[in-house]
PDB file of C-alpha atoms and ligand atoms in Angstrom:
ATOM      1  CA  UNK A   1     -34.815 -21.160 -20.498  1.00  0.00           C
ATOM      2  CA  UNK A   2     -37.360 -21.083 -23.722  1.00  0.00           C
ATOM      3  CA  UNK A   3     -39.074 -18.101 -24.232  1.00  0.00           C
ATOM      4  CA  UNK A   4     -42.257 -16.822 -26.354  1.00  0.00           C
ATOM      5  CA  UNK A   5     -43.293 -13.933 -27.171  1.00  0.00           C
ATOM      6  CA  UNK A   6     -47.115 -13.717 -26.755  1.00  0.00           C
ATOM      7  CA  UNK A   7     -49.420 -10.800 -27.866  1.00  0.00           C
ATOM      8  CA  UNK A   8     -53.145 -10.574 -26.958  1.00  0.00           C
ATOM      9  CA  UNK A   9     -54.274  -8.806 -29.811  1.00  0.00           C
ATOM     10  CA  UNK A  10     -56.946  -6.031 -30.270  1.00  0.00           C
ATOM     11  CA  UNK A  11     -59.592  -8.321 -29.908  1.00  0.00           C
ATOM     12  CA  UNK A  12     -58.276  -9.915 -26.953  1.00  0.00           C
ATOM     13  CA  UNK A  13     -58.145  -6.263 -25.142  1.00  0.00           C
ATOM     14  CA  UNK A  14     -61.396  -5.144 -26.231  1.00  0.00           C
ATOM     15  CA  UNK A  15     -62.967  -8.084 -24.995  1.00  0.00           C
ATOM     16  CA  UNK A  16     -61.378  -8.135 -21.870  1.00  0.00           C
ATOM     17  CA  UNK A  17     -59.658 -10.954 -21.865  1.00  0.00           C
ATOM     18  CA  UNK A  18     -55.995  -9.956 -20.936  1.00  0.00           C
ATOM     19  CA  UNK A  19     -56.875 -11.651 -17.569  1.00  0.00           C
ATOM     20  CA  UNK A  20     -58.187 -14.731 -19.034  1.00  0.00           C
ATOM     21  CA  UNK A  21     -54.826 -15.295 -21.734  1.00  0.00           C
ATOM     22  CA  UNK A  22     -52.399 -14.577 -18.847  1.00  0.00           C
ATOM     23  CA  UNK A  23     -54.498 -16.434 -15.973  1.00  0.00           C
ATOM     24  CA  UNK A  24     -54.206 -19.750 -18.198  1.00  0.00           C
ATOM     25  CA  UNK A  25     -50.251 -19.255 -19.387  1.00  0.00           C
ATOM     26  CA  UNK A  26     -49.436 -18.985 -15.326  1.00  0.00           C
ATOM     27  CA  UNK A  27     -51.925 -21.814 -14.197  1.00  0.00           C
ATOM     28  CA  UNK A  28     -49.822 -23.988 -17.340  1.00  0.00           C
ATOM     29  CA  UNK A  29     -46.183 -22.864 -15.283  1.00  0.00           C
ATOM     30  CA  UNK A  30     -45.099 -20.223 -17.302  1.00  0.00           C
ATOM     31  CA  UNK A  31     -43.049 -18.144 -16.352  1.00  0.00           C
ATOM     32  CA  UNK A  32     -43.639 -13.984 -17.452  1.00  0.00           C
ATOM     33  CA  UNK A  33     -40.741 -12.093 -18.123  1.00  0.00           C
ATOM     34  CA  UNK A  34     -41.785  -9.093 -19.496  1.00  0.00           C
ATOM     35  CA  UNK A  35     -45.271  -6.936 -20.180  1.00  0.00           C
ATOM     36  CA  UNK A  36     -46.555  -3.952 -21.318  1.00  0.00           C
ATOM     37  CA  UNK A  37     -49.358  -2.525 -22.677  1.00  0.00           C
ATOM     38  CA  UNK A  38     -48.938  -0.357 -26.131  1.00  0.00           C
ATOM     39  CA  UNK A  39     -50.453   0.928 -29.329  1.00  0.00           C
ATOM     40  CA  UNK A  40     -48.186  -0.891 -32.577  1.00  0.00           C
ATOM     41  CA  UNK A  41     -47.469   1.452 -35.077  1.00  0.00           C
ATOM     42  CA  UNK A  42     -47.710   0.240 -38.812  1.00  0.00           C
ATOM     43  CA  UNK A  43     -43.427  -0.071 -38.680  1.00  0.00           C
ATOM     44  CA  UNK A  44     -43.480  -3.050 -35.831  1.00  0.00           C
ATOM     45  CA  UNK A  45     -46.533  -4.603 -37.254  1.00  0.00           C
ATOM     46  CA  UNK A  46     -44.824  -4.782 -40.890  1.00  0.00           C
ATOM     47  CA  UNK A  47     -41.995  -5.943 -39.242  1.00  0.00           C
ATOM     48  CA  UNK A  48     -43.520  -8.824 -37.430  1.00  0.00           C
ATOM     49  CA  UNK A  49     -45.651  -9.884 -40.143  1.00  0.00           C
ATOM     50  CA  UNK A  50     -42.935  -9.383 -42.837  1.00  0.00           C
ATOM     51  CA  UNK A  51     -43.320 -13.328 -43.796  1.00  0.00           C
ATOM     52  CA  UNK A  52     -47.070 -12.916 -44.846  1.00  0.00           C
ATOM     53  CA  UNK A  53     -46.740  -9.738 -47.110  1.00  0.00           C
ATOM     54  CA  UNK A  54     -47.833 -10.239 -49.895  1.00  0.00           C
ATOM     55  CA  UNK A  55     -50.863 -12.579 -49.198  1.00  0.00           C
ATOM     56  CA  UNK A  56     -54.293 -12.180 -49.437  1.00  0.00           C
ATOM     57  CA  UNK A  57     -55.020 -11.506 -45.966  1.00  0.00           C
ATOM     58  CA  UNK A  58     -51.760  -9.150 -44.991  1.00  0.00           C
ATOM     59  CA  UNK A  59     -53.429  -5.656 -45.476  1.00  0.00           C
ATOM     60  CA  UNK A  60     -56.491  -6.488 -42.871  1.00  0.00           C
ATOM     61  CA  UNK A  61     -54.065  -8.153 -40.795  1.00  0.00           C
ATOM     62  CA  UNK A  62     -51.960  -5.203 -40.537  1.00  0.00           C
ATOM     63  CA  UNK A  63     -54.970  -2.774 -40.124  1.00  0.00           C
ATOM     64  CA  UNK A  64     -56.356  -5.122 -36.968  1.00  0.00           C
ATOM     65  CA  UNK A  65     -53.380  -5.587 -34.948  1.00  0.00           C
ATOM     66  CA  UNK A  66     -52.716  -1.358 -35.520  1.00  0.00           C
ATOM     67  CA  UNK A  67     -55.971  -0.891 -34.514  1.00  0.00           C
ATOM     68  CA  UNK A  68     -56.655  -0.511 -30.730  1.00  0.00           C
ATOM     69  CA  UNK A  69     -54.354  -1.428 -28.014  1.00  0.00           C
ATOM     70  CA  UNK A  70     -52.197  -4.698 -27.640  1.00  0.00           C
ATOM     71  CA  UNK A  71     -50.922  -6.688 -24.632  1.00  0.00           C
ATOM     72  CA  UNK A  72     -47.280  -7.903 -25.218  1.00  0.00           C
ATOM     73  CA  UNK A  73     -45.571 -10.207 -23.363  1.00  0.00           C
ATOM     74  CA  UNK A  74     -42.426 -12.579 -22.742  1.00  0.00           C
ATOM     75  CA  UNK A  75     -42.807 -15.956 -21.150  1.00  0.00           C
ATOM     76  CA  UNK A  76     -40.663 -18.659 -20.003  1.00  0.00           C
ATOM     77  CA  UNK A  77     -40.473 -22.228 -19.420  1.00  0.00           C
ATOM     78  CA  UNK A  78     -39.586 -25.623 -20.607  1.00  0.00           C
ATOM     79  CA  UNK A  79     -40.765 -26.081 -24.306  1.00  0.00           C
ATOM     80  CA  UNK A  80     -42.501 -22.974 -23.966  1.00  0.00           C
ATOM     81  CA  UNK A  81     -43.247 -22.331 -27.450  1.00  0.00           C
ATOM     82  CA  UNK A  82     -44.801 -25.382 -27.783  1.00  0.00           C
ATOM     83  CA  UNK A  83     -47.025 -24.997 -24.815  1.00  0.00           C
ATOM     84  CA  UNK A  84     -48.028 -21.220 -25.662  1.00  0.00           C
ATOM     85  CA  UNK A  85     -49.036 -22.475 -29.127  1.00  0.00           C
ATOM     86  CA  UNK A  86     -50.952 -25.250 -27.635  1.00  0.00           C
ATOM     87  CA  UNK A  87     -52.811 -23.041 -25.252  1.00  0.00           C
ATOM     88  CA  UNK A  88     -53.366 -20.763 -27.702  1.00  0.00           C
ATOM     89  CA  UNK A  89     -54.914 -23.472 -30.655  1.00  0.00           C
ATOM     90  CA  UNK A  90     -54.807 -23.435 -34.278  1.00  0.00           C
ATOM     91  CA  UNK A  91     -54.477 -20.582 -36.253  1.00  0.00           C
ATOM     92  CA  UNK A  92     -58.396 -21.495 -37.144  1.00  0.00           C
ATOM     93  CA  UNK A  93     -60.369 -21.430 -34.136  1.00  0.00           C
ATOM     94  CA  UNK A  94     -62.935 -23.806 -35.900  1.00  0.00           C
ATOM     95  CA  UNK A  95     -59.829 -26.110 -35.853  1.00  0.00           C
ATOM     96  CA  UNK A  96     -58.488 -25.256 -32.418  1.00  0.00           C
ATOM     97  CA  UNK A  97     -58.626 -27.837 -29.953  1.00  0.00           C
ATOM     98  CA  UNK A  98     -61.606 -27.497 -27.426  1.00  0.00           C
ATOM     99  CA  UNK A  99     -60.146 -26.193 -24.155  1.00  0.00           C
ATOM    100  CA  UNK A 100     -57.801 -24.142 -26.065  1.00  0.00           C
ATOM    101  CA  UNK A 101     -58.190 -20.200 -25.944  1.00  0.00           C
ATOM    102  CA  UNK A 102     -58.704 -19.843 -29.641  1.00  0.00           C
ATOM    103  CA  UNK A 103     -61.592 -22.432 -29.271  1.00  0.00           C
ATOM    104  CA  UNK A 104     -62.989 -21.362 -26.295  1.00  0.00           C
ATOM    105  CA  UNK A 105     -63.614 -17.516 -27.373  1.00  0.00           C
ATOM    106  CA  UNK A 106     -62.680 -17.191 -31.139  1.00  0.00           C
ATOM    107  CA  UNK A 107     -64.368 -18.222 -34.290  1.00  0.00           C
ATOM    108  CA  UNK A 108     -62.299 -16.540 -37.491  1.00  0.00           C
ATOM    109  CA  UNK A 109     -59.151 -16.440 -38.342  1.00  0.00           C
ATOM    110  CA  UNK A 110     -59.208 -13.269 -38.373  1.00  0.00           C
ATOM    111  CA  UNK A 111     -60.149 -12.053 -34.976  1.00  0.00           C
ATOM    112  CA  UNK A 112     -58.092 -15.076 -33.132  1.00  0.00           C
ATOM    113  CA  UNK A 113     -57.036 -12.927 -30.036  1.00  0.00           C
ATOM    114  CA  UNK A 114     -53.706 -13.735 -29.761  1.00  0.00           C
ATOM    115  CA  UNK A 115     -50.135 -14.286 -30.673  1.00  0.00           C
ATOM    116  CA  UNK A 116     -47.835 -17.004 -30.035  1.00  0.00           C
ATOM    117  CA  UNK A 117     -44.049 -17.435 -31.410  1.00  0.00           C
ATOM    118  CA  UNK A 118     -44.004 -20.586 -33.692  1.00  0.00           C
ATOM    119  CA  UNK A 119     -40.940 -21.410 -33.264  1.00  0.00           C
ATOM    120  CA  UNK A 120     -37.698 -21.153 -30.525  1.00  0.00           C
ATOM    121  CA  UNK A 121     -35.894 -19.249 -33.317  1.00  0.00           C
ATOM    122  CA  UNK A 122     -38.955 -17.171 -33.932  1.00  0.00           C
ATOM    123  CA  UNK A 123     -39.311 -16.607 -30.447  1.00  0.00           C
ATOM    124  CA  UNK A 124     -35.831 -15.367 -29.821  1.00  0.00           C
ATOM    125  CA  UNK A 125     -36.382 -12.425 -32.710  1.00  0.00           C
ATOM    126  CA  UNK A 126     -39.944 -12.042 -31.779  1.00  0.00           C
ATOM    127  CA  UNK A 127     -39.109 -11.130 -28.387  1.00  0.00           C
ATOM    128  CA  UNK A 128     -36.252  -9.181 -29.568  1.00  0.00           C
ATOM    129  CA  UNK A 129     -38.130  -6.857 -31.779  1.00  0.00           C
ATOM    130  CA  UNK A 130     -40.765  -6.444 -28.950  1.00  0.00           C
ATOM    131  CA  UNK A 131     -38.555  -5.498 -26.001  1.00  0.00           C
ATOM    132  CA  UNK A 132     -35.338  -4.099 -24.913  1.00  0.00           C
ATOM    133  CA  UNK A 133     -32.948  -6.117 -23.499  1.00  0.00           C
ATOM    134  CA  UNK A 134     -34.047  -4.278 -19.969  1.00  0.00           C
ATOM    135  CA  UNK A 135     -37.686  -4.781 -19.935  1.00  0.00           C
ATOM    136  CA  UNK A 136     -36.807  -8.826 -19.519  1.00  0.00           C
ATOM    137  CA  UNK A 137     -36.884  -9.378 -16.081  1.00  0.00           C
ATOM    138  CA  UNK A 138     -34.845 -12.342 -15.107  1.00  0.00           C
ATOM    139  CA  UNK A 139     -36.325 -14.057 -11.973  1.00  0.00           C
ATOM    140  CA  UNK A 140     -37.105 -17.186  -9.361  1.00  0.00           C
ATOM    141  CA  UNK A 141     -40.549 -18.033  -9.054  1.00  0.00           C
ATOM    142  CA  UNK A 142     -40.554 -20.011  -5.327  1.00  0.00           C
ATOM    143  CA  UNK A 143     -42.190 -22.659  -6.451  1.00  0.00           C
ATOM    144  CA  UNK A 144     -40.417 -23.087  -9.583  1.00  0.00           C
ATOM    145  CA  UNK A 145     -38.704 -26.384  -8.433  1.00  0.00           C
ATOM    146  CA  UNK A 146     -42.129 -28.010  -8.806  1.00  0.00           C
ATOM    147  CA  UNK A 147     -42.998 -26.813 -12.061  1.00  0.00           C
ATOM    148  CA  UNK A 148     -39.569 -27.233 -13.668  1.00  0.00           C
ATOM    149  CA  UNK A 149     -37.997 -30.368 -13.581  1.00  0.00           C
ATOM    150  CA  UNK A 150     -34.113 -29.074 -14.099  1.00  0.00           C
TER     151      UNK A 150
HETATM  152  P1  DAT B 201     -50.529 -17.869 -36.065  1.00  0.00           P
HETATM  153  O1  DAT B 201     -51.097 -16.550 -35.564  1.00  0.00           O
HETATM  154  O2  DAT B 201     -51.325 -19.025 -35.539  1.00  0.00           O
HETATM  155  O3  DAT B 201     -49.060 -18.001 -35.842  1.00  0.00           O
HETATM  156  P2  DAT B 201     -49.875 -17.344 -38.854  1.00  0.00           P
HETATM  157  O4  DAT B 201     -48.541 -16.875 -38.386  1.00  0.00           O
HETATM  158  O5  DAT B 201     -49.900 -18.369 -39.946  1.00  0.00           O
HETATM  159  O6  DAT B 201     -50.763 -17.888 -37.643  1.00  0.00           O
HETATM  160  O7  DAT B 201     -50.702 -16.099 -39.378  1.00  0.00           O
HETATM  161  C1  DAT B 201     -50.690 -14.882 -38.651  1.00  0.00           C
HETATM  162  C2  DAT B 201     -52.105 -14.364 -38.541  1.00  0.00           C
HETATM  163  O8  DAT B 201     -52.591 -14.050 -39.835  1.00  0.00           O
HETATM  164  C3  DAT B 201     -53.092 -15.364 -37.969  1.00  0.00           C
HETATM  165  O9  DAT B 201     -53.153 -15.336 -36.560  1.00  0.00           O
HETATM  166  C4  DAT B 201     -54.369 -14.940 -38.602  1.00  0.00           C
HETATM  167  C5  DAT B 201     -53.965 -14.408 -39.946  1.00  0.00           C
HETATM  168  N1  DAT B 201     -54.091 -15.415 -41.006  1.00  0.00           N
HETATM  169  C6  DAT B 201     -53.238 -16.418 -41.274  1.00  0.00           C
HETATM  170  N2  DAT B 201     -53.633 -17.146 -42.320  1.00  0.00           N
HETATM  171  C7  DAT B 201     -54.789 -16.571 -42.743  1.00  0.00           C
HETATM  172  C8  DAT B 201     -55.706 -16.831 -43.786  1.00  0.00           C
HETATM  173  N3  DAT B 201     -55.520 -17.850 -44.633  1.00  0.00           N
HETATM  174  N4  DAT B 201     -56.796 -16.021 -43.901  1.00  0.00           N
HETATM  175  C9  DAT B 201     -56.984 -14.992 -43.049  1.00  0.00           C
HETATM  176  N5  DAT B 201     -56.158 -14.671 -42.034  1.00  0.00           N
HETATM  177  C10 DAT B 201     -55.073 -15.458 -41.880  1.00  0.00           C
HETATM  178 MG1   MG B 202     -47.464 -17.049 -36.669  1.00  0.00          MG
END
């Protein structure tokens, strides 16, 4: 099965929106597989954003996702990458789709509330640098066979 790894970034927790980002992803059919709540130290958030050092905006986007609390977590489902990054919107909320979260409560770039894998390959080492191999709980939702086709 797919899996992303999502983050609802400081933003997203000091709005209190945790609710709202997880409410949607398991109204869509996701699946979770792993949470937890945790301060990222300047090591992870180096590591996750390794592709943008070195651009304009890397510094402040290191200093805003170190600086409160995030909300990471692991979800399943059938083209779930695409799907996350489709709830989530475009990277510019003034370009996100309406009905999508980054629409419906963001308006910079740089305060966009959440995280999203981009990619299956992404997700796979996103969700790897995130959590242990234990923290991914591997389960049957009972109503899974009317979400999921196969
Ligand atoms: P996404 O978070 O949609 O995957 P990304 O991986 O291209 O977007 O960039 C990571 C984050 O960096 C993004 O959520 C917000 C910030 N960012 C990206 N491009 C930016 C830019 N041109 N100016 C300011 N912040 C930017
Ligand atoms: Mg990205």
């Amino acid at each position: 099965m797919e899996r992303t790894l999502v983050l609802v970034k400081p933003d997203g927790v000091q709005r209190g929106l945790i609710g709202e980002v997880t409410s949607r992803l398991e109204r869509r059919g996701l699946r979770l597989v792993a949470a937890k709540f945790m301060a990222v130290s300047r090591e992870l958030a180096e590591t996750h954003y390794a592709i943008h050092k070195g651009k304009a905006f890397y510094d402040g986007l290191i200093l805003y996702i170190t600086s409160a609390p995030v909300m990471a977590m692991v979800w399943e489902g059938p083209n779930a990458v695409a799907a996350v990054r489709q709830t989530m919107g475009s990277t510019r909320p003034t370009e996100a789709a309406p009905g999508s979260l980054r629409h419906d409560f963001a308006l910079e770039m740089g305060r966009n509330l959440t995280h999203a894998s981009d990619s299956v390959e992404n997700g796979d080492q996103e969700v790897a640098l995130w959590f242990k191999a234990g923290e991914l709980i591997s389960w049957e939702r009972s109503n899974d066979k009317w979400i999921f086709e196969k």
